[in-house]
Amino acid sequence: MTVQQESGTVGEALEVWIDQDLCTGDGICAQYAPEVFELDIDGLAYVKSVDAELLQAPGATTPVPLPLLTDVVDSAKECPGECIHVRRVSDRVEVYGPDAE
């Protein structure tokens, strides 16, 4: 079963964001998906735009590219700070992360 089948999001656009207040700076996310996550000089993780620009505004989101979905989901599952949120774009329901149902 694929990650999308598991979450019931087949064919749906997903986005990811990081709650920096909970980020522990372990960098696991950047190891799993460096195209999506990056540690900044402050030691916290942030998402990157599709143009690889670091998005530092609180609650900034970026689309989850389908080829990287498993890596992004693994990042959310393994994050010790439980600060990575993956949600559907259509209704903003979290499908992976600490607030997932």
Short mmCIF file of N, CA, C and O in Angstrom, two decimals:
data_model
loop_
_atom_site.label_atom_id
_atom_site.label_comp_id
_atom_site.label_asym_id
_atom_site.label_seq_id
_atom_site.Cartn_x
_atom_site.Cartn_y
_atom_site.Cartn_z
N MET A 1 0.84 -1.17 0.00
CA MET A 1 0.00 0.00 0.00
C MET A 1 0.90 1.24 0.00
O MET A 1 1.85 1.33 0.76
N THR A 2 0.57 2.22 -0.85
CA THR A 2 1.35 3.44 -0.91
C THR A 2 0.97 4.38 0.22
O THR A 2 -0.08 4.22 0.86
N VAL A 3 1.80 5.38 0.45
CA VAL A 3 1.52 6.38 1.48
C VAL A 3 0.20 7.09 1.18
O VAL A 3 -0.60 7.33 2.08
N GLN A 4 -0.06 7.40 -0.08
CA GLN A 4 -1.31 8.08 -0.44
C GLN A 4 -2.51 7.17 -0.21
O GLN A 4 -3.54 7.64 0.26
N GLN A 5 -2.40 5.90 -0.52
CA GLN A 5 -3.50 4.98 -0.27
C GLN A 5 -3.76 4.85 1.23
O GLN A 5 -4.89 4.83 1.68
N GLU A 6 -2.68 4.77 1.99
CA GLU A 6 -2.78 4.63 3.44
C GLU A 6 -3.52 5.80 4.07
O GLU A 6 -4.32 5.64 4.98
N SER A 7 -3.28 7.02 3.57
CA SER A 7 -3.89 8.21 4.16
C SER A 7 -5.20 8.61 3.49
O SER A 7 -5.86 9.54 3.93
N GLY A 8 -5.55 7.93 2.40
CA GLY A 8 -6.77 8.29 1.69
C GLY A 8 -6.65 9.57 0.90
O GLY A 8 -7.63 10.27 0.70
N THR A 9 -5.43 9.90 0.44
CA THR A 9 -5.20 11.16 -0.27
C THR A 9 -4.79 10.95 -1.72
O THR A 9 -4.18 11.84 -2.31
N VAL A 10 -5.12 9.82 -2.30
CA VAL A 10 -4.72 9.54 -3.68
C VAL A 10 -5.25 10.64 -4.59
O VAL A 10 -6.44 10.96 -4.59
N GLY A 11 -4.35 11.26 -5.34
CA GLY A 11 -4.72 12.31 -6.29
C GLY A 11 -4.95 13.68 -5.67
O GLY A 11 -5.29 14.61 -6.38
N GLU A 12 -4.78 13.81 -4.36
CA GLU A 12 -5.00 15.11 -3.72
C GLU A 12 -3.68 15.83 -3.48
O GLU A 12 -2.68 15.21 -3.16
N ALA A 13 -3.72 17.15 -3.63
CA ALA A 13 -2.54 17.96 -3.37
C ALA A 13 -2.32 18.06 -1.86
O ALA A 13 -3.26 18.25 -1.09
N LEU A 14 -1.05 17.92 -1.46
CA LEU A 14 -0.68 18.02 -0.05
C LEU A 14 0.33 19.14 0.13
O LEU A 14 1.08 19.48 -0.78
N GLU A 15 0.34 19.71 1.33
CA GLU A 15 1.33 20.72 1.68
C GLU A 15 1.90 20.38 3.05
O GLU A 15 1.31 19.61 3.80
N VAL A 16 3.05 20.94 3.34
CA VAL A 16 3.73 20.66 4.61
C VAL A 16 4.17 21.98 5.23
O VAL A 16 4.49 22.94 4.53
N TRP A 17 4.16 22.01 6.56
CA TRP A 17 4.69 23.16 7.29
C TRP A 17 5.32 22.66 8.59
O TRP A 17 5.07 21.55 9.02
N ILE A 18 6.16 23.51 9.17
CA ILE A 18 6.86 23.16 10.40
C ILE A 18 6.52 24.20 11.46
O ILE A 18 6.56 25.40 11.22
N ASP A 19 6.21 23.71 12.66
CA ASP A 19 5.99 24.58 13.81
C ASP A 19 7.35 24.79 14.48
O ASP A 19 7.83 23.91 15.21
N GLN A 20 7.98 25.91 14.22
CA GLN A 20 9.33 26.16 14.75
C GLN A 20 9.35 26.24 16.28
O GLN A 20 10.39 26.01 16.89
N ASP A 21 8.22 26.53 16.91
CA ASP A 21 8.17 26.56 18.38
C ASP A 21 8.43 25.18 18.97
O ASP A 21 8.85 25.07 20.12
N LEU A 22 8.16 24.14 18.20
CA LEU A 22 8.37 22.76 18.68
C LEU A 22 9.61 22.10 18.09
O LEU A 22 10.01 21.03 18.54
N CYS A 23 10.23 22.73 17.10
CA CYS A 23 11.39 22.15 16.42
C CYS A 23 12.56 22.01 17.39
O CYS A 23 12.91 22.95 18.11
N THR A 24 13.17 20.83 17.39
CA THR A 24 14.33 20.56 18.25
C THR A 24 15.65 20.72 17.50
O THR A 24 16.71 20.58 18.11
N GLY A 25 15.57 20.95 16.20
CA GLY A 25 16.78 21.16 15.41
C GLY A 25 17.60 19.91 15.15
O GLY A 25 18.78 20.00 14.81
N ASP A 26 17.00 18.75 15.27
CA ASP A 26 17.71 17.50 15.04
C ASP A 26 18.12 17.31 13.58
O ASP A 26 19.06 16.60 13.30
N GLY A 27 17.36 17.89 12.66
CA GLY A 27 17.70 17.81 11.24
C GLY A 27 17.31 16.53 10.56
O GLY A 27 17.71 16.28 9.42
N ILE A 28 16.52 15.70 11.21
CA ILE A 28 16.08 14.45 10.59
C ILE A 28 15.31 14.74 9.31
O ILE A 28 15.48 14.06 8.30
N CYS A 29 14.49 15.78 9.33
CA CYS A 29 13.69 16.13 8.15
C CYS A 29 14.59 16.48 6.97
O CYS A 29 14.34 16.05 5.84
N ALA A 30 15.64 17.24 7.23
CA ALA A 30 16.55 17.63 6.16
C ALA A 30 17.35 16.44 5.63
O ALA A 30 17.76 16.43 4.48
N GLN A 31 17.53 15.44 6.46
CA GLN A 31 18.20 14.22 6.00
C GLN A 31 17.28 13.40 5.10
O GLN A 31 17.71 12.87 4.09
N TYR A 32 16.01 13.30 5.48
CA TYR A 32 15.04 12.54 4.69
C TYR A 32 14.69 13.24 3.38
O TYR A 32 14.58 12.60 2.35
N ALA A 33 14.44 14.54 3.45
CA ALA A 33 13.95 15.28 2.27
C ALA A 33 14.61 16.65 2.17
O ALA A 33 13.99 17.68 2.43
N PRO A 34 15.89 16.69 1.78
CA PRO A 34 16.60 17.97 1.70
C PRO A 34 16.03 18.92 0.65
O PRO A 34 16.29 20.12 0.71
N GLU A 35 15.24 18.39 -0.28
CA GLU A 35 14.61 19.25 -1.29
C GLU A 35 13.46 20.05 -0.69
O GLU A 35 13.05 21.07 -1.23
N VAL A 36 12.95 19.61 0.46
CA VAL A 36 11.78 20.22 1.09
C VAL A 36 12.13 20.94 2.38
O VAL A 36 11.54 21.97 2.70
N PHE A 37 13.09 20.41 3.15
CA PHE A 37 13.43 20.95 4.46
C PHE A 37 14.89 21.40 4.52
O PHE A 37 15.75 20.81 3.87
N GLU A 38 15.13 22.40 5.35
CA GLU A 38 16.51 22.88 5.54
C GLU A 38 16.64 23.49 6.93
O GLU A 38 15.71 24.15 7.42
N LEU A 39 17.79 23.26 7.56
CA LEU A 39 18.08 23.92 8.83
C LEU A 39 18.66 25.30 8.53
O LEU A 39 19.52 25.44 7.67
N ASP A 40 18.20 26.30 9.27
CA ASP A 40 18.70 27.65 9.09
C ASP A 40 19.78 27.93 10.13
O ASP A 40 20.05 27.11 11.01
N ILE A 41 20.36 29.11 10.06
CA ILE A 41 21.42 29.50 10.97
C ILE A 41 20.98 29.49 12.43
O ILE A 41 21.79 29.31 13.33
N ASP A 42 19.67 29.64 12.67
CA ASP A 42 19.15 29.61 14.04
C ASP A 42 19.03 28.19 14.59
O ASP A 42 18.63 27.99 15.74
N GLY A 43 19.36 27.18 13.76
CA GLY A 43 19.33 25.80 14.20
C GLY A 43 17.98 25.13 14.08
O GLY A 43 17.82 23.98 14.47
N LEU A 44 16.99 25.83 13.52
CA LEU A 44 15.65 25.28 13.37
C LEU A 44 15.40 24.91 11.91
O LEU A 44 16.01 25.47 11.01
N ALA A 45 14.48 23.98 11.72
CA ALA A 45 14.13 23.53 10.37
C ALA A 45 13.01 24.39 9.80
O ALA A 45 12.13 24.86 10.52
N TYR A 46 13.08 24.58 8.48
CA TYR A 46 12.07 25.33 7.74
C TYR A 46 11.78 24.59 6.44
O TYR A 46 12.61 23.82 5.96
N VAL A 47 10.61 24.86 5.87
CA VAL A 47 10.30 24.31 4.55
C VAL A 47 10.89 25.24 3.49
O VAL A 47 11.16 26.41 3.76
N LYS A 48 11.07 24.68 2.29
CA LYS A 48 11.58 25.46 1.18
C LYS A 48 10.52 25.55 0.10
O LYS A 48 9.72 24.63 -0.09
N SER A 49 10.53 26.66 -0.62
CA SER A 49 9.59 26.84 -1.72
C SER A 49 9.98 25.93 -2.88
O SER A 49 11.06 25.31 -2.86
N VAL A 50 9.14 25.89 -3.90
CA VAL A 50 9.46 25.08 -5.08
C VAL A 50 10.71 25.60 -5.77
O VAL A 50 11.35 24.87 -6.53
N ASP A 51 11.09 26.86 -5.50
CA ASP A 51 12.31 27.45 -6.06
C ASP A 51 13.50 27.32 -5.10
O ASP A 51 14.51 27.99 -5.28
N ALA A 52 13.36 26.48 -4.07
CA ALA A 52 14.40 26.21 -3.07
C ALA A 52 14.69 27.40 -2.16
O ALA A 52 15.74 27.46 -1.53
N GLU A 53 13.77 28.35 -2.06
CA GLU A 53 13.91 29.49 -1.15
C GLU A 53 13.42 29.08 0.23
O GLU A 53 12.35 28.49 0.38
N LEU A 54 14.19 29.39 1.27
CA LEU A 54 13.81 29.09 2.64
C LEU A 54 12.63 29.96 3.04
O LEU A 54 12.67 31.18 2.90
N LEU A 55 11.57 29.34 3.54
CA LEU A 55 10.36 30.06 3.93
C LEU A 55 10.34 30.19 5.44
O LEU A 55 10.06 29.23 6.16
N GLN A 56 10.64 31.38 5.95
CA GLN A 56 10.81 31.56 7.38
C GLN A 56 9.61 32.18 8.08
O GLN A 56 9.62 32.31 9.30
N ALA A 57 8.57 32.54 7.36
CA ALA A 57 7.38 33.10 8.00
C ALA A 57 6.70 32.01 8.82
O ALA A 57 6.62 30.86 8.38
N PRO A 58 6.22 32.34 10.01
CA PRO A 58 5.52 31.34 10.81
C PRO A 58 4.34 30.73 10.04
O PRO A 58 3.55 31.44 9.44
N GLY A 59 4.26 29.41 10.04
CA GLY A 59 3.18 28.71 9.37
C GLY A 59 3.31 28.63 7.87
O GLY A 59 2.38 28.18 7.18
N ALA A 60 4.45 29.02 7.31
CA ALA A 60 4.65 28.96 5.86
C ALA A 60 4.54 27.51 5.38
O ALA A 60 5.07 26.60 6.00
N THR A 61 3.85 27.33 4.28
CA THR A 61 3.65 25.99 3.72
C THR A 61 4.33 25.89 2.36
O THR A 61 4.58 26.89 1.70
N THR A 62 4.57 24.65 1.97
CA THR A 62 5.09 24.38 0.64
C THR A 62 4.42 23.10 0.13
O THR A 62 4.08 22.22 0.94
N PRO A 63 4.21 23.00 -1.17
CA PRO A 63 3.61 21.77 -1.72
C PRO A 63 4.54 20.57 -1.50
O PRO A 63 5.75 20.70 -1.49
N VAL A 64 3.92 19.42 -1.32
CA VAL A 64 4.68 18.18 -1.20
C VAL A 64 4.73 17.54 -2.58
O VAL A 64 3.71 17.09 -3.09
N PRO A 65 5.92 17.51 -3.20
CA PRO A 65 6.03 16.86 -4.52
C PRO A 65 5.76 15.36 -4.38
O PRO A 65 6.29 14.71 -3.47
N LEU A 66 4.94 14.82 -5.25
CA LEU A 66 4.57 13.40 -5.16
C LEU A 66 5.78 12.46 -5.06
O LEU A 66 5.77 11.55 -4.24
N PRO A 67 6.86 12.69 -5.85
CA PRO A 67 8.01 11.78 -5.72
C PRO A 67 8.67 11.82 -4.34
O PRO A 67 9.39 10.89 -3.97
N LEU A 68 8.42 12.89 -3.56
CA LEU A 68 9.05 13.02 -2.25
C LEU A 68 8.07 12.76 -1.11
O LEU A 68 8.42 12.92 0.06
N LEU A 69 6.86 12.35 -1.43
CA LEU A 69 5.83 12.17 -0.40
C LEU A 69 6.26 11.22 0.70
O LEU A 69 6.14 11.52 1.89
N THR A 70 6.80 10.07 0.35
CA THR A 70 7.22 9.10 1.36
C THR A 70 8.30 9.68 2.26
O THR A 70 8.26 9.50 3.48
N ASP A 71 9.25 10.41 1.69
CA ASP A 71 10.32 11.02 2.49
C ASP A 71 9.76 12.08 3.44
O ASP A 71 10.18 12.18 4.60
N VAL A 72 8.80 12.87 2.97
CA VAL A 72 8.19 13.91 3.82
C VAL A 72 7.39 13.26 4.94
O VAL A 72 7.47 13.68 6.10
N VAL A 73 6.64 12.22 4.63
CA VAL A 73 5.86 11.51 5.64
C VAL A 73 6.78 10.85 6.66
O VAL A 73 6.54 10.92 7.87
N ASP A 74 7.86 10.23 6.20
CA ASP A 74 8.83 9.64 7.13
C ASP A 74 9.43 10.71 8.03
O ASP A 74 9.65 10.46 9.22
N SER A 75 9.67 11.89 7.49
CA SER A 75 10.18 12.99 8.30
C SER A 75 9.21 13.34 9.42
O SER A 75 9.61 13.53 10.57
N ALA A 76 7.93 13.42 9.07
CA ALA A 76 6.90 13.75 10.07
C ALA A 76 6.81 12.66 11.14
O ALA A 76 6.69 12.96 12.33
N LYS A 77 6.90 11.41 10.71
CA LYS A 77 6.79 10.30 11.66
C LYS A 77 7.99 10.21 12.59
O LYS A 77 7.86 9.85 13.76
N GLU A 78 9.19 10.53 12.08
CA GLU A 78 10.41 10.37 12.86
C GLU A 78 10.82 11.62 13.63
O GLU A 78 11.73 11.56 14.47
N CYS A 79 10.18 12.73 13.39
CA CYS A 79 10.57 14.00 14.02
C CYS A 79 10.42 13.93 15.54
O CYS A 79 9.31 13.72 16.04
N PRO A 80 11.51 14.11 16.29
CA PRO A 80 11.42 14.05 17.75
C PRO A 80 10.63 15.22 18.35
O PRO A 80 10.07 15.10 19.43
N GLY A 81 10.56 16.33 17.64
CA GLY A 81 9.82 17.48 18.13
C GLY A 81 8.34 17.44 17.76
O GLY A 81 7.57 18.28 18.22
N GLU A 82 7.95 16.45 16.94
CA GLU A 82 6.58 16.34 16.46
C GLU A 82 6.06 17.68 15.96
O GLU A 82 4.99 18.15 16.34
N CYS A 83 6.86 18.30 15.07
CA CYS A 83 6.53 19.65 14.60
C CYS A 83 6.23 19.73 13.11
O CYS A 83 5.97 20.81 12.60
N ILE A 84 6.25 18.59 12.41
CA ILE A 84 6.01 18.59 10.97
C ILE A 84 4.57 18.20 10.69
O ILE A 84 4.10 17.16 11.16
N HIS A 85 3.89 19.04 9.94
CA HIS A 85 2.46 18.85 9.66
C HIS A 85 2.26 18.72 8.15
O HIS A 85 2.64 19.60 7.40
N VAL A 86 1.63 17.62 7.73
CA VAL A 86 1.30 17.39 6.32
C VAL A 86 -0.22 17.39 6.22
O VAL A 86 -0.89 16.65 6.94
N ARG A 87 -0.74 18.25 5.37
CA ARG A 87 -2.20 18.35 5.26
C ARG A 87 -2.65 18.46 3.81
O ARG A 87 -1.87 18.85 2.95
N ARG A 88 -3.94 18.12 3.61
CA ARG A 88 -4.54 18.28 2.30
C ARG A 88 -4.72 19.77 2.03
O ARG A 88 -5.12 20.52 2.92
N VAL A 89 -4.47 20.18 0.81
CA VAL A 89 -4.66 21.58 0.43
C VAL A 89 -6.15 21.92 0.38
O VAL A 89 -6.56 23.00 0.82
N SER A 90 -6.96 20.99 -0.10
CA SER A 90 -8.37 21.27 -0.34
C SER A 90 -9.14 21.66 0.91
O SER A 90 -9.95 22.59 0.89
N ASP A 91 -8.90 20.97 2.04
CA ASP A 91 -9.67 21.27 3.26
C ASP A 91 -8.79 21.52 4.48
O ASP A 91 -9.29 21.67 5.58
N ARG A 92 -7.46 21.53 4.28
CA ARG A 92 -6.48 21.81 5.33
C ARG A 92 -6.53 20.80 6.48
O ARG A 92 -6.13 21.10 7.60
N VAL A 93 -7.00 19.59 6.20
CA VAL A 93 -7.03 18.54 7.21
C VAL A 93 -5.66 17.87 7.26
O VAL A 93 -5.12 17.47 6.22
N GLU A 94 -5.11 17.76 8.45
CA GLU A 94 -3.80 17.13 8.62
C GLU A 94 -3.92 15.62 8.45
O GLU A 94 -4.76 14.98 9.08
N VAL A 95 -3.08 15.08 7.57
CA VAL A 95 -3.09 13.64 7.31
C VAL A 95 -1.88 12.94 7.91
O VAL A 95 -1.91 11.73 8.13
N TYR A 96 -0.81 13.67 8.18
CA TYR A 96 0.36 13.17 8.88
C TYR A 96 0.88 14.26 9.79
O TYR A 96 0.86 15.42 9.44
N GLY A 97 1.35 13.85 10.95
CA GLY A 97 1.86 14.80 11.92
C GLY A 97 1.13 14.68 13.24
O GLY A 97 0.24 13.83 13.40
N PRO A 98 1.46 15.54 14.19
CA PRO A 98 0.90 15.40 15.54
C PRO A 98 -0.60 15.63 15.63
O PRO A 98 -1.23 15.15 16.56
N ASP A 99 -1.18 16.36 14.69
CA ASP A 99 -2.63 16.62 14.74
C ASP A 99 -3.43 15.78 13.76
O ASP A 99 -4.62 16.03 13.55
N ALA A 100 -2.79 14.76 13.17
CA ALA A 100 -3.49 13.89 12.23
C ALA A 100 -4.52 13.03 12.96
O ALA A 100 -4.30 12.63 14.10
N GLU A 101 -5.62 12.79 12.30
CA GLU A 101 -6.69 11.98 12.90
C GLU A 101 -6.39 10.51 12.83
O GLU A 101 -5.79 9.98 12.01
#
